[in-house]
């Protein structure tokens, strides 16, 4: 995915030819210059990828479930290891491509305890490199490195590209689609347009929040050279990717679990409240991006006001269209976040990349950035200490995990916190891997269903940890006792209903 021959960082010779500047380079010299730029691109991408990987290794090996979804999707991966299928056996709230990619990442990770996190870490590497690729088509090499650094260290990005989360993979592929679109603008071949469709279709097949980036990528493709056939081919390929990802699991099941489930969610906040959550999340998790954007706007205003003089960045006339496209991208994401009924802080990650690219178009002098970095990087690191220095379970939770580890191999445990079960090396039945309170709200998880599942011979325990989840069912303990389960309490909130005889020999 090296920058195309039309990128702003690889065409000084072309600029000389088009403007009549001197000296003109020979074709051989132009090819040599492009080859040098491509080598620099590959070196930069390698360094950025390694840095993104190293930053996420503590999260990959974290000895506890970092967020609720971390446990949900790890449990789903364990269920798929046992032969259970998405949407049929494993409840799947995300798009049809997500759990198959989790399965593939788990396989690449050799199916160890931490292996389900492979996809998220890979997404962190990909979104970093894809952001750099986008920026290379819009601004200088140094600024592109700055944009990629902002993205890979963003707290919002880290929260979805360390713990297992569908937003990370969807975001990475959607940014890749934009990068391919910019490559198409520089090199308008059908193959490049099809790459846009492939990445866009995969992104939307994971999460609908990728739509704003996909729309921006489509606009870039269509507006760049007005080749309608190329744009239509990319769109059809993207649609085909979604259909092919959904068909194996059943279109109706995919629609019910990955769309209607979210559409029927109870709205958590008003539109103003959702916007406030977006802004507060950016401030809490993305201090570096926010400050960089503010400084970039201030620098732009000073240049426009004639108070300081700086050379144009981003290829002269391309600068304004780039700003328009990035502002459109950011606005569409924020509008979608405010509109959706169940807004979670993880969703805010989708607005970080366009904001970081805007910040990198015209940053302040590097000396100013260095001073700001010295002041702000320690604060940002403290804000994300739970991810950068994750600790293990403590107290009651540690005791529960130890108790669950005593169960026999292959024992299943139903839990409203599936992360505890995962870290003990077990799993719930696939249909209950996702025990989110939304499924309780809409009647998908009930006392009757839990008791029926607990009656399976391979289920050895039911773990209740939260009054917002299984703790709502006041008759659950009595019903489980009637089928042979005995309660074991770990503090005032956590109760494990265990089936006698399930301990390992």
CSV table of C-alpha atoms in Angstrom, one decimal:
chain,number,residue,atom,x,y,z
A,1,UNK,CA,0.0,0.0,0.0
A,2,UNK,CA,2.8,2.4,-0.9
A,3,UNK,CA,1.8,5.9,-1.8
A,4,UNK,CA,0.8,6.3,-5.4
A,5,UNK,CA,2.8,8.2,-7.9
A,6,UNK,CA,0.5,11.2,-7.4
A,7,UNK,CA,1.1,11.5,-3.7
A,8,UNK,CA,2.3,14.9,-2.5
A,9,UNK,CA,5.5,13.3,-1.0
A,10,UNK,CA,6.6,11.5,-4.2
A,11,UNK,CA,6.2,13.9,-7.0
A,12,UNK,CA,8.6,16.9,-6.9
A,13,UNK,CA,9.7,16.1,-10.4
A,14,UNK,CA,6.2,16.0,-11.6
A,15,UNK,CA,5.6,19.4,-10.0
A,16,UNK,CA,8.7,20.8,-11.9
A,17,UNK,CA,7.3,19.5,-15.2
A,18,UNK,CA,3.8,20.9,-14.6
A,19,UNK,CA,5.0,24.3,-13.4
A,20,UNK,CA,7.9,24.8,-15.6
A,21,UNK,CA,10.3,24.8,-12.7
A,22,UNK,CA,14.0,24.0,-13.2
A,23,UNK,CA,15.8,21.8,-13.4
A,24,UNK,CA,13.7,19.1,-15.1
A,25,UNK,CA,14.5,15.5,-14.2
A,26,UNK,CA,14.9,12.8,-16.7
A,27,UNK,CA,12.5,9.8,-16.7
A,28,UNK,CA,15.2,7.7,-15.1
A,29,UNK,CA,15.8,10.2,-12.4
A,30,UNK,CA,12.0,10.4,-11.7
A,31,UNK,CA,11.8,6.6,-11.4
A,32,UNK,CA,14.8,6.6,-9.1
A,33,UNK,CA,13.2,9.3,-6.9
A,34,UNK,CA,9.9,7.4,-6.8
A,35,UNK,CA,11.8,4.2,-5.8
A,36,UNK,CA,13.5,6.1,-2.9
A,37,UNK,CA,10.2,7.4,-1.7
A,38,UNK,CA,8.7,3.9,-1.8
A,39,UNK,CA,11.6,2.6,0.2
A,40,UNK,CA,11.1,5.4,2.8
A,41,UNK,CA,7.4,4.5,2.9
A,42,UNK,CA,8.2,0.8,3.6
A,43,UNK,CA,10.7,1.7,6.3
A,44,UNK,CA,8.3,4.2,8.0
A,45,UNK,CA,5.5,1.6,7.8
A,46,UNK,CA,7.7,-1.0,9.4
A,47,UNK,CA,8.8,1.2,12.2
A,48,UNK,CA,5.3,2.4,12.9
A,49,UNK,CA,3.9,-1.1,12.8
A,50,UNK,CA,6.5,-2.4,15.3
A,51,UNK,CA,5.9,0.6,17.6
A,52,UNK,CA,2.2,0.0,17.5
A,53,UNK,CA,2.7,-3.7,18.2
A,54,UNK,CA,5.0,-3.1,21.2
A,55,UNK,CA,2.7,-0.5,22.6
A,56,UNK,CA,-0.1,-3.1,22.7
A,57,UNK,CA,1.8,-6.1,24.0
A,58,UNK,CA,1.0,-5.3,27.6
A,59,UNK,CA,-2.7,-5.4,26.7
A,60,UNK,CA,-2.3,-8.6,24.7
A,61,UNK,CA,-0.9,-10.4,27.8
A,62,UNK,CA,-3.1,-8.6,30.3
A,63,UNK,CA,-4.0,-11.2,33.0
A,64,UNK,CA,-7.5,-10.0,33.3
A,65,UNK,CA,-10.4,-9.1,31.0
A,66,UNK,CA,-9.8,-5.4,30.4
A,67,UNK,CA,-13.4,-4.5,29.4
A,68,UNK,CA,-16.7,-6.4,29.3
A,69,UNK,CA,-16.4,-7.0,25.5
A,70,UNK,CA,-12.9,-8.5,26.0
A,71,UNK,CA,-14.5,-11.3,27.9
A,72,UNK,CA,-17.5,-11.6,25.6
A,73,UNK,CA,-15.6,-12.1,22.4
A,74,UNK,CA,-12.9,-14.2,24.0
A,75,UNK,CA,-15.6,-16.5,25.2
A,76,UNK,CA,-17.1,-16.5,21.7
A,77,UNK,CA,-13.7,-17.5,20.3
A,78,UNK,CA,-13.5,-20.4,22.8
A,79,UNK,CA,-17.0,-21.4,21.7
A,80,UNK,CA,-15.9,-21.4,18.1
A,81,UNK,CA,-12.9,-23.5,19.0
A,82,UNK,CA,-15.4,-26.1,20.2
A,83,UNK,CA,-17.2,-26.1,16.9
A,84,UNK,CA,-20.0,-23.7,17.7
A,85,UNK,CA,-20.9,-21.3,14.8
A,86,UNK,CA,-21.6,-17.6,14.8
A,87,UNK,CA,-25.3,-16.5,14.7
A,88,UNK,CA,-26.4,-20.1,14.9
A,89,UNK,CA,-24.8,-21.3,18.2
A,90,UNK,CA,-22.9,-18.2,19.3
A,91,UNK,CA,-24.9,-15.0,19.8
A,92,UNK,CA,-23.3,-12.4,17.5
A,93,UNK,CA,-24.1,-8.7,18.0
A,94,UNK,CA,-21.6,-7.5,15.5
A,95,UNK,CA,-21.4,-7.8,11.7
A,96,UNK,CA,-21.1,-11.1,10.0
A,97,UNK,CA,-17.3,-10.8,9.4
A,98,UNK,CA,-16.2,-10.0,12.9
A,99,UNK,CA,-16.4,-13.4,14.7
A,100,UNK,CA,-14.8,-15.2,11.7
A,101,UNK,CA,-11.9,-12.8,11.9
A,102,UNK,CA,-11.7,-13.3,15.7
A,103,UNK,CA,-11.6,-17.1,14.9
A,104,UNK,CA,-8.8,-16.5,12.4
A,105,UNK,CA,-6.8,-14.4,14.8
A,106,UNK,CA,-7.3,-17.0,17.5
A,107,UNK,CA,-5.9,-19.6,15.1
A,108,UNK,CA,-2.9,-17.4,14.3
A,109,UNK,CA,-2.3,-17.0,18.0
A,110,UNK,CA,-2.1,-20.8,18.4
A,111,UNK,CA,-5.3,-20.8,20.5
A,112,UNK,CA,-3.6,-19.8,23.7
A,113,UNK,CA,-5.5,-18.1,26.5
A,114,UNK,CA,-4.6,-14.7,25.1
A,115,UNK,CA,-4.9,-15.6,21.4
A,116,UNK,CA,-8.4,-14.1,20.9
A,117,UNK,CA,-6.8,-10.7,21.2
A,118,UNK,CA,-4.7,-11.2,18.1
A,119,UNK,CA,-7.3,-9.5,15.8
A,120,UNK,CA,-7.4,-6.3,18.0
A,121,UNK,CA,-3.6,-6.0,18.1
A,122,UNK,CA,-3.4,-6.5,14.4
A,123,UNK,CA,-6.1,-3.8,13.9
A,124,UNK,CA,-3.9,-1.4,16.0
A,125,UNK,CA,-1.0,-2.0,13.7
A,126,UNK,CA,-3.2,-1.7,10.5
A,127,UNK,CA,-4.9,1.6,11.6
A,128,UNK,CA,-1.5,3.1,12.4
A,129,UNK,CA,-0.1,2.3,9.0
A,130,UNK,CA,-3.3,3.2,7.1
A,131,UNK,CA,-3.4,6.6,8.8
A,132,UNK,CA,0.2,7.2,7.8
A,133,UNK,CA,-0.7,6.2,4.2
A,134,UNK,CA,-3.6,8.6,4.1
A,135,UNK,CA,-1.4,11.4,5.4
A,136,UNK,CA,1.4,10.8,2.9
A,137,UNK,CA,-1.1,11.6,0.2
A,138,UNK,CA,-2.2,14.8,1.9
A,139,UNK,CA,0.9,16.3,3.5
A,140,UNK,CA,4.6,15.8,4.2
A,141,UNK,CA,6.4,12.7,5.4
A,142,UNK,CA,7.1,14.3,8.8
A,143,UNK,CA,3.5,15.3,9.2
A,144,UNK,CA,2.4,11.9,8.2
A,145,UNK,CA,4.5,10.3,10.9
A,146,UNK,CA,3.0,12.8,13.4
A,147,UNK,CA,-0.5,11.8,12.4
A,148,UNK,CA,0.3,8.1,12.7
A,149,UNK,CA,1.8,8.7,16.2
A,150,UNK,CA,-1.3,10.6,17.3
A,151,UNK,CA,-3.5,7.7,16.2
A,152,UNK,CA,-1.5,4.8,17.6
A,153,UNK,CA,-1.1,6.4,21.0
A,154,UNK,CA,-4.7,7.7,21.2
A,155,UNK,CA,-6.5,6.4,24.2
A,156,UNK,CA,-9.7,5.8,22.3
A,157,UNK,CA,-7.8,3.8,19.7
A,158,UNK,CA,-5.9,1.8,22.4
A,159,UNK,CA,-9.2,0.8,24.1
A,160,UNK,CA,-10.4,-0.8,20.9
A,161,UNK,CA,-7.1,-2.2,19.6
A,162,UNK,CA,-5.8,-4.0,22.7
A,163,UNK,CA,-8.9,-5.5,24.3
A,164,UNK,CA,-11.1,-7.5,21.9
A,165,UNK,CA,-13.5,-5.1,20.3
A,166,UNK,CA,-15.3,-4.9,16.9
A,167,UNK,CA,-14.7,-1.2,16.6
A,168,UNK,CA,-10.9,-1.6,16.3
A,169,UNK,CA,-11.1,-4.0,13.3
A,170,UNK,CA,-13.9,-2.0,11.6
A,171,UNK,CA,-12.0,1.3,12.1
A,172,UNK,CA,-8.8,-0.1,10.7
A,173,UNK,CA,-10.4,-1.4,7.6
A,174,UNK,CA,-12.4,1.8,7.0
A,175,UNK,CA,-9.2,3.9,7.3
A,176,UNK,CA,-7.6,1.5,4.9
A,177,UNK,CA,-10.5,2.1,2.5
A,178,UNK,CA,-9.8,5.8,2.6
A,179,UNK,CA,-6.0,5.2,2.1
A,180,UNK,CA,-6.8,3.1,-1.0
A,181,UNK,CA,-9.2,5.9,-2.3
A,182,UNK,CA,-6.4,8.4,-2.0
A,183,UNK,CA,-4.1,5.9,-3.8
A,184,UNK,CA,-6.8,5.7,-6.5
A,185,UNK,CA,-6.8,9.5,-6.8
A,186,UNK,CA,-3.1,9.4,-7.6
A,187,UNK,CA,-3.3,6.3,-9.8
A,188,UNK,CA,-6.8,5.8,-11.2
A,189,UNK,CA,-6.7,2.1,-12.1
A,190,UNK,CA,-9.6,-0.2,-11.7
A,191,UNK,CA,-7.6,-2.4,-9.4
A,192,UNK,CA,-7.1,0.4,-6.9
A,193,UNK,CA,-10.8,1.2,-7.0
A,194,UNK,CA,-11.6,-2.5,-6.3
A,195,UNK,CA,-9.2,-2.4,-3.3
A,196,UNK,CA,-11.4,0.5,-1.9
A,197,UNK,CA,-14.5,-1.7,-2.3
A,198,UNK,CA,-12.9,-4.7,-0.7
A,199,UNK,CA,-11.7,-2.8,2.4
A,200,UNK,CA,-15.0,-0.8,2.6
A,201,UNK,CA,-17.1,-3.9,2.4
A,202,UNK,CA,-15.1,-5.7,5.0
A,203,UNK,CA,-15.3,-2.7,7.4
A,204,UNK,CA,-19.1,-2.4,7.1
A,205,UNK,CA,-19.3,-6.2,7.5
A,206,UNK,CA,-17.9,-5.7,11.0
A,207,UNK,CA,-19.7,-2.6,12.2
A,208,UNK,CA,-22.0,0.0,10.7
A,209,UNK,CA,-20.0,2.8,12.4
A,210,UNK,CA,-17.6,2.4,9.5
A,211,UNK,CA,-20.1,4.0,7.1
A,212,UNK,CA,-18.9,7.6,7.4
A,213,UNK,CA,-15.3,6.7,6.4
A,214,UNK,CA,-16.6,4.4,3.6
A,215,UNK,CA,-18.7,7.3,2.3
A,216,UNK,CA,-15.7,9.6,2.3
A,217,UNK,CA,-13.7,7.0,0.5
A,218,UNK,CA,-16.4,6.6,-2.1
A,219,UNK,CA,-16.6,10.4,-2.7
A,220,UNK,CA,-12.9,10.5,-3.2
A,221,UNK,CA,-13.0,7.8,-5.8
A,222,UNK,CA,-16.0,9.3,-7.6
A,223,UNK,CA,-14.8,12.9,-7.5
A,224,UNK,CA,-11.1,12.2,-8.4
A,225,UNK,CA,-11.5,11.2,-12.0
A,226,UNK,CA,-15.3,10.9,-12.5
A,227,UNK,CA,-14.9,7.3,-13.7
A,228,UNK,CA,-18.4,6.1,-12.9
A,229,UNK,CA,-17.6,2.5,-13.9
A,230,UNK,CA,-14.7,2.3,-11.4
A,231,UNK,CA,-16.8,3.8,-8.6
A,232,UNK,CA,-19.7,1.5,-9.3
A,233,UNK,CA,-17.4,-1.5,-9.4
A,234,UNK,CA,-16.0,-0.6,-6.0
A,235,UNK,CA,-19.5,-0.2,-4.6
A,236,UNK,CA,-20.7,-3.5,-6.0
A,237,UNK,CA,-17.6,-5.3,-4.6
A,238,UNK,CA,-18.2,-3.8,-1.2
A,239,UNK,CA,-21.8,-5.0,-1.2
A,240,UNK,CA,-20.7,-8.4,-2.4
A,241,UNK,CA,-18.3,-8.7,0.5
A,242,UNK,CA,-21.1,-8.1,3.0
A,243,UNK,CA,-23.4,-10.5,1.3
A,244,UNK,CA,-20.8,-13.2,1.1
A,245,UNK,CA,-19.9,-12.7,4.8
A,246,UNK,CA,-23.5,-13.0,5.8
A,247,UNK,CA,-24.8,-15.8,3.7
A,248,UNK,CA,-23.1,-18.7,5.5
A,249,UNK,CA,-24.7,-17.8,8.8
A,250,UNK,CA,-28.2,-17.0,7.4
A,251,UNK,CA,-29.2,-13.6,6.3
A,252,UNK,CA,-32.2,-13.5,8.7
A,253,UNK,CA,-30.1,-14.4,11.7
A,254,UNK,CA,-27.5,-11.9,10.8
A,255,UNK,CA,-30.1,-9.2,10.4
A,256,UNK,CA,-31.8,-10.0,13.8
A,257,UNK,CA,-28.6,-10.2,15.9
A,258,UNK,CA,-26.4,-7.6,14.3
A,259,UNK,CA,-29.0,-4.9,13.3
A,260,UNK,CA,-32.3,-5.3,15.0
A,261,UNK,CA,-30.7,-6.0,18.3
A,262,UNK,CA,-29.0,-2.6,18.2
A,263,UNK,CA,-31.9,-0.8,16.6
A,264,UNK,CA,-34.2,-1.9,19.4
A,265,UNK,CA,-31.8,-0.7,22.2
A,266,UNK,CA,-33.1,1.7,24.7
A,267,UNK,CA,-31.6,5.2,24.3
A,268,UNK,CA,-29.2,5.9,27.1
A,269,UNK,CA,-28.8,9.7,26.6
A,270,UNK,CA,-30.4,12.6,24.9
A,271,UNK,CA,-28.7,13.9,21.8
A,272,UNK,CA,-27.0,16.6,23.9
A,273,UNK,CA,-26.0,14.0,26.4
A,274,UNK,CA,-24.5,11.8,23.7
A,275,UNK,CA,-22.6,14.8,22.3
A,276,UNK,CA,-21.3,15.5,25.8
A,277,UNK,CA,-20.1,11.9,26.1
A,278,UNK,CA,-18.2,12.2,22.8
A,279,UNK,CA,-16.5,15.4,23.9
A,280,UNK,CA,-15.7,14.2,27.4
A,281,UNK,CA,-14.3,10.9,26.0
A,282,UNK,CA,-12.0,12.8,23.7
A,283,UNK,CA,-10.8,14.9,26.5
A,284,UNK,CA,-10.3,11.9,28.9
A,285,UNK,CA,-8.7,9.5,26.3
A,286,UNK,CA,-7.3,11.7,23.5
A,287,UNK,CA,-5.7,14.7,25.1
A,288,UNK,CA,-2.8,14.6,22.6
A,289,UNK,CA,-5.1,14.6,19.6
A,290,UNK,CA,-7.3,17.4,21.0
A,291,UNK,CA,-4.4,19.6,21.9
A,292,UNK,CA,-2.7,18.9,18.5
A,293,UNK,CA,-5.9,19.9,16.7
A,294,UNK,CA,-6.2,23.1,18.7
A,295,UNK,CA,-2.6,24.0,17.9
A,296,UNK,CA,-3.1,23.2,14.2
A,297,UNK,CA,-6.2,25.5,14.0
A,298,UNK,CA,-4.3,28.2,15.8
A,299,UNK,CA,-1.4,27.9,13.4
A,300,UNK,CA,-3.7,28.0,10.4
A,301,UNK,CA,-5.4,31.1,11.7
A,302,UNK,CA,-2.1,32.8,12.3
A,303,UNK,CA,-0.9,31.9,8.7
A,304,UNK,CA,-4.2,33.1,7.2
A,305,UNK,CA,-4.0,36.3,9.2
A,306,UNK,CA,-0.5,37.0,7.9
A,307,UNK,CA,0.9,37.0,11.4
A,308,UNK,CA,3.3,34.2,10.6
A,309,UNK,CA,4.6,33.0,7.2
A,310,UNK,CA,4.7,29.3,6.4
A,311,UNK,CA,5.0,27.4,3.2
A,312,UNK,CA,1.7,25.7,2.0
A,313,UNK,CA,1.3,22.1,3.1
A,314,UNK,CA,-0.6,19.3,1.4
A,315,UNK,CA,0.0,20.1,-2.2
A,316,UNK,CA,-1.3,23.7,-2.7
A,317,UNK,CA,-4.8,23.4,-4.2
A,318,UNK,CA,-5.3,20.0,-2.6
A,319,UNK,CA,-5.1,21.5,0.9
A,320,UNK,CA,-8.7,22.9,1.0
A,321,UNK,CA,-10.3,19.8,-0.4
A,322,UNK,CA,-8.4,17.7,2.2
A,323,UNK,CA,-9.8,19.9,5.0
A,324,UNK,CA,-13.3,19.7,3.6
A,325,UNK,CA,-13.1,15.9,3.3
A,326,UNK,CA,-11.7,15.4,6.8
A,327,UNK,CA,-14.2,17.8,8.4
A,328,UNK,CA,-17.0,15.9,6.5
A,329,UNK,CA,-15.7,12.6,7.8
A,330,UNK,CA,-15.5,13.9,11.4
A,331,UNK,CA,-19.0,15.5,11.2
A,332,UNK,CA,-20.6,12.3,9.8
A,333,UNK,CA,-19.1,10.2,12.6
A,334,UNK,CA,-20.1,12.5,15.3
A,335,UNK,CA,-23.6,12.8,13.9
A,336,UNK,CA,-23.9,9.0,13.8
A,337,UNK,CA,-22.6,8.7,17.4
A,338,UNK,CA,-25.2,11.3,18.6
A,339,UNK,CA,-28.0,9.5,16.7
A,340,UNK,CA,-27.4,5.9,17.7
A,341,UNK,CA,-29.4,4.9,20.8
A,342,UNK,CA,-26.7,3.0,22.7
A,343,UNK,CA,-23.5,5.1,22.6
A,344,UNK,CA,-20.5,3.5,24.3
A,345,UNK,CA,-17.2,5.3,24.8
A,346,UNK,CA,-15.5,2.8,22.6
A,347,UNK,CA,-17.4,4.1,19.6
A,348,UNK,CA,-15.7,7.5,19.9
A,349,UNK,CA,-12.5,5.8,18.4
A,350,UNK,CA,-14.1,6.3,14.9
A,351,UNK,CA,-13.7,10.1,15.0
A,352,UNK,CA,-10.0,10.1,16.1
A,353,UNK,CA,-8.4,9.4,12.7
A,354,UNK,CA,-9.9,12.3,10.8
A,355,UNK,CA,-9.2,14.6,13.7
A,356,UNK,CA,-5.6,13.4,13.8
A,357,UNK,CA,-5.2,13.9,10.1
A,358,UNK,CA,-6.6,17.5,10.4
A,359,UNK,CA,-4.1,18.2,13.2
A,360,UNK,CA,-1.3,16.9,11.0
A,361,UNK,CA,-2.1,19.1,7.9
A,362,UNK,CA,-0.6,22.2,9.4
A,363,UNK,CA,1.0,21.6,12.8
A,364,UNK,CA,2.9,24.2,14.7
A,365,UNK,CA,6.7,24.3,14.5
A,366,UNK,CA,8.3,21.1,15.7
A,367,UNK,CA,9.9,22.9,18.6
A,368,UNK,CA,6.4,23.9,19.9
A,369,UNK,CA,5.2,20.3,19.4
A,370,UNK,CA,8.2,18.9,21.3
A,371,UNK,CA,7.5,21.2,24.3
A,372,UNK,CA,3.8,20.3,24.3
A,373,UNK,CA,4.8,16.6,24.1
A,374,UNK,CA,7.1,16.8,27.1
A,375,UNK,CA,4.2,18.3,29.1
A,376,UNK,CA,1.3,16.2,27.9
A,377,UNK,CA,2.7,12.7,27.1
A,378,UNK,CA,3.1,11.9,30.8
A,379,UNK,CA,-0.5,13.0,31.5
A,380,UNK,CA,-1.8,11.0,28.6
A,381,UNK,CA,0.1,7.9,29.8
A,382,UNK,CA,-1.4,8.3,33.3
A,383,UNK,CA,-4.8,8.6,31.7
A,384,UNK,CA,-4.3,5.2,30.0
A,385,UNK,CA,-2.4,3.4,32.8
A,386,UNK,CA,-5.0,0.6,33.0
A,387,UNK,CA,-4.1,-0.4,29.5
A,388,UNK,CA,-0.4,0.4,29.4
A,389,UNK,CA,0.3,-1.3,32.8
A,390,UNK,CA,-2.6,-3.7,33.3
A,391,UNK,CA,-2.8,-5.5,36.6
A,392,UNK,CA,-4.4,-8.9,37.4
A,393,UNK,CA,-7.6,-9.6,39.4
A,394,UNK,CA,-7.6,-8.8,43.0
A,395,UNK,CA,-9.7,-9.7,46.0
A,396,UNK,CA,-13.1,-11.4,45.4
A,397,UNK,CA,-12.5,-11.6,41.6
A,398,UNK,CA,-9.1,-13.3,42.0
A,399,UNK,CA,-10.7,-15.8,44.4
A,400,UNK,CA,-13.5,-16.5,41.9
A,401,UNK,CA,-11.0,-17.1,39.1
A,402,UNK,CA,-9.0,-19.5,41.4
A,403,UNK,CA,-12.2,-21.3,42.2
A,404,UNK,CA,-13.2,-21.7,38.6
A,405,UNK,CA,-9.7,-23.0,37.7
A,406,UNK,CA,-10.5,-26.0,40.0
A,407,UNK,CA,-13.3,-27.1,37.6
A,408,UNK,CA,-12.6,-30.0,35.3
A,409,UNK,CA,-11.4,-29.7,31.7
A,410,UNK,CA,-14.3,-28.9,29.4
A,411,UNK,CA,-16.6,-27.6,32.2
A,412,UNK,CA,-18.8,-24.8,31.0
A,413,UNK,CA,-19.7,-21.8,33.3
A,414,UNK,CA,-22.5,-19.4,32.6
A,415,UNK,CA,-21.7,-15.9,33.8
A,416,UNK,CA,-22.8,-12.3,33.6
A,417,UNK,CA,-19.1,-11.4,33.5
A,418,UNK,CA,-17.7,-13.9,30.9
A,419,UNK,CA,-14.2,-12.4,31.3
A,420,UNK,CA,-13.8,-14.1,34.7
A,421,UNK,CA,-14.7,-17.4,33.2
A,422,UNK,CA,-12.3,-16.9,30.2
A,423,UNK,CA,-9.3,-16.0,32.4
A,424,UNK,CA,-9.9,-19.2,34.4
A,425,UNK,CA,-9.6,-21.2,31.1
A,426,UNK,CA,-13.3,-22.0,30.7
A,427,UNK,CA,-16.3,-20.7,28.7
A,428,UNK,CA,-20.0,-20.4,28.8
A,429,UNK,CA,-22.3,-22.0,26.1
A,430,UNK,CA,-22.0,-19.9,22.9
A,431,UNK,CA,-25.5,-18.6,23.1
A,432,UNK,CA,-24.7,-17.0,26.4
A,433,UNK,CA,-21.2,-15.8,25.7
A,434,UNK,CA,-22.7,-12.3,25.4
A,435,UNK,CA,-24.5,-11.7,28.6
A,436,UNK,CA,-24.9,-7.9,28.2
A,437,UNK,CA,-27.8,-6.2,30.1
A,438,UNK,CA,-29.3,-5.2,26.7
A,439,UNK,CA,-30.1,-8.9,26.1
A,440,UNK,CA,-31.8,-9.0,29.5
A,441,UNK,CA,-33.7,-5.8,28.7
A,442,UNK,CA,-35.2,-7.1,25.5
A,443,UNK,CA,-36.1,-10.5,27.0
A,444,UNK,CA,-33.5,-12.6,25.1
A,445,UNK,CA,-31.9,-13.7,28.4
A,446,UNK,CA,-34.4,-14.8,31.1
A,447,UNK,CA,-34.5,-16.9,34.2
A,448,UNK,CA,-36.0,-19.8,32.3
A,449,UNK,CA,-33.4,-19.7,29.7
A,450,UNK,CA,-30.6,-19.6,32.2
A,451,UNK,CA,-32.0,-22.6,34.1
A,452,UNK,CA,-32.4,-24.6,30.9
A,453,UNK,CA,-28.8,-23.9,29.9
A,454,UNK,CA,-27.6,-24.7,33.4
A,455,UNK,CA,-29.4,-28.1,33.2
A,456,UNK,CA,-26.9,-29.2,30.4
A,457,UNK,CA,-24.6,-31.9,31.7
A,458,UNK,CA,-21.5,-30.0,30.7
A,459,UNK,CA,-22.4,-26.9,32.6
A,460,UNK,CA,-20.8,-26.8,36.0
A,461,UNK,CA,-21.6,-23.3,37.3
A,462,UNK,CA,-23.6,-20.1,37.1
A,463,UNK,CA,-21.7,-17.0,38.2
A,464,UNK,CA,-23.7,-13.9,39.3
A,465,UNK,CA,-21.6,-10.8,39.7
A,466,UNK,CA,-23.7,-7.7,39.0
A,467,UNK,CA,-27.2,-6.4,40.0
A,468,UNK,CA,-27.5,-5.0,36.5
A,469,UNK,CA,-27.2,-8.4,35.0
A,470,UNK,CA,-28.1,-11.8,36.4
A,471,UNK,CA,-28.5,-10.1,39.8
A,472,UNK,CA,-31.9,-8.8,38.5
A,473,UNK,CA,-33.3,-12.3,38.6
A,474,UNK,CA,-34.3,-12.7,42.2
A,475,UNK,CA,-35.6,-16.2,41.8
A,476,UNK,CA,-32.5,-17.5,40.0
A,477,UNK,CA,-30.8,-19.0,43.1
A,478,UNK,CA,-33.9,-20.9,44.1
A,479,UNK,CA,-34.5,-22.2,40.6
A,480,UNK,CA,-30.8,-23.3,40.3
A,481,UNK,CA,-31.0,-25.0,43.7
A,482,UNK,CA,-34.0,-27.0,42.4
A,483,UNK,CA,-31.7,-28.6,39.7
A,484,UNK,CA,-28.9,-29.4,42.0
A,485,UNK,CA,-26.7,-26.2,42.3
A,486,UNK,CA,-25.2,-25.0,45.5
A,487,UNK,CA,-24.4,-21.4,46.2
A,488,UNK,CA,-20.9,-20.2,47.2
A,489,UNK,CA,-20.5,-16.6,48.0
A,490,UNK,CA,-17.5,-14.4,47.3
A,491,UNK,CA,-18.3,-11.1,49.1
A,492,UNK,CA,-21.6,-9.3,49.0
A,493,UNK,CA,-22.1,-9.2,45.2
A,494,UNK,CA,-20.5,-12.3,43.8
A,495,UNK,CA,-22.2,-15.7,44.0
A,496,UNK,CA,-21.1,-18.9,42.2
A,497,UNK,CA,-23.8,-21.6,42.0
A,498,UNK,CA,-21.8,-24.8,41.5
A,499,UNK,CA,-22.8,-28.3,40.6
A,500,UNK,CA,-21.3,-30.9,42.9
A,501,UNK,CA,-18.8,-33.3,41.4
A,502,UNK,CA,-17.4,-30.9,38.7
A,503,UNK,CA,-14.0,-30.3,40.4
A,504,UNK,CA,-11.0,-31.6,38.5
A,505,UNK,CA,-9.4,-34.8,39.8
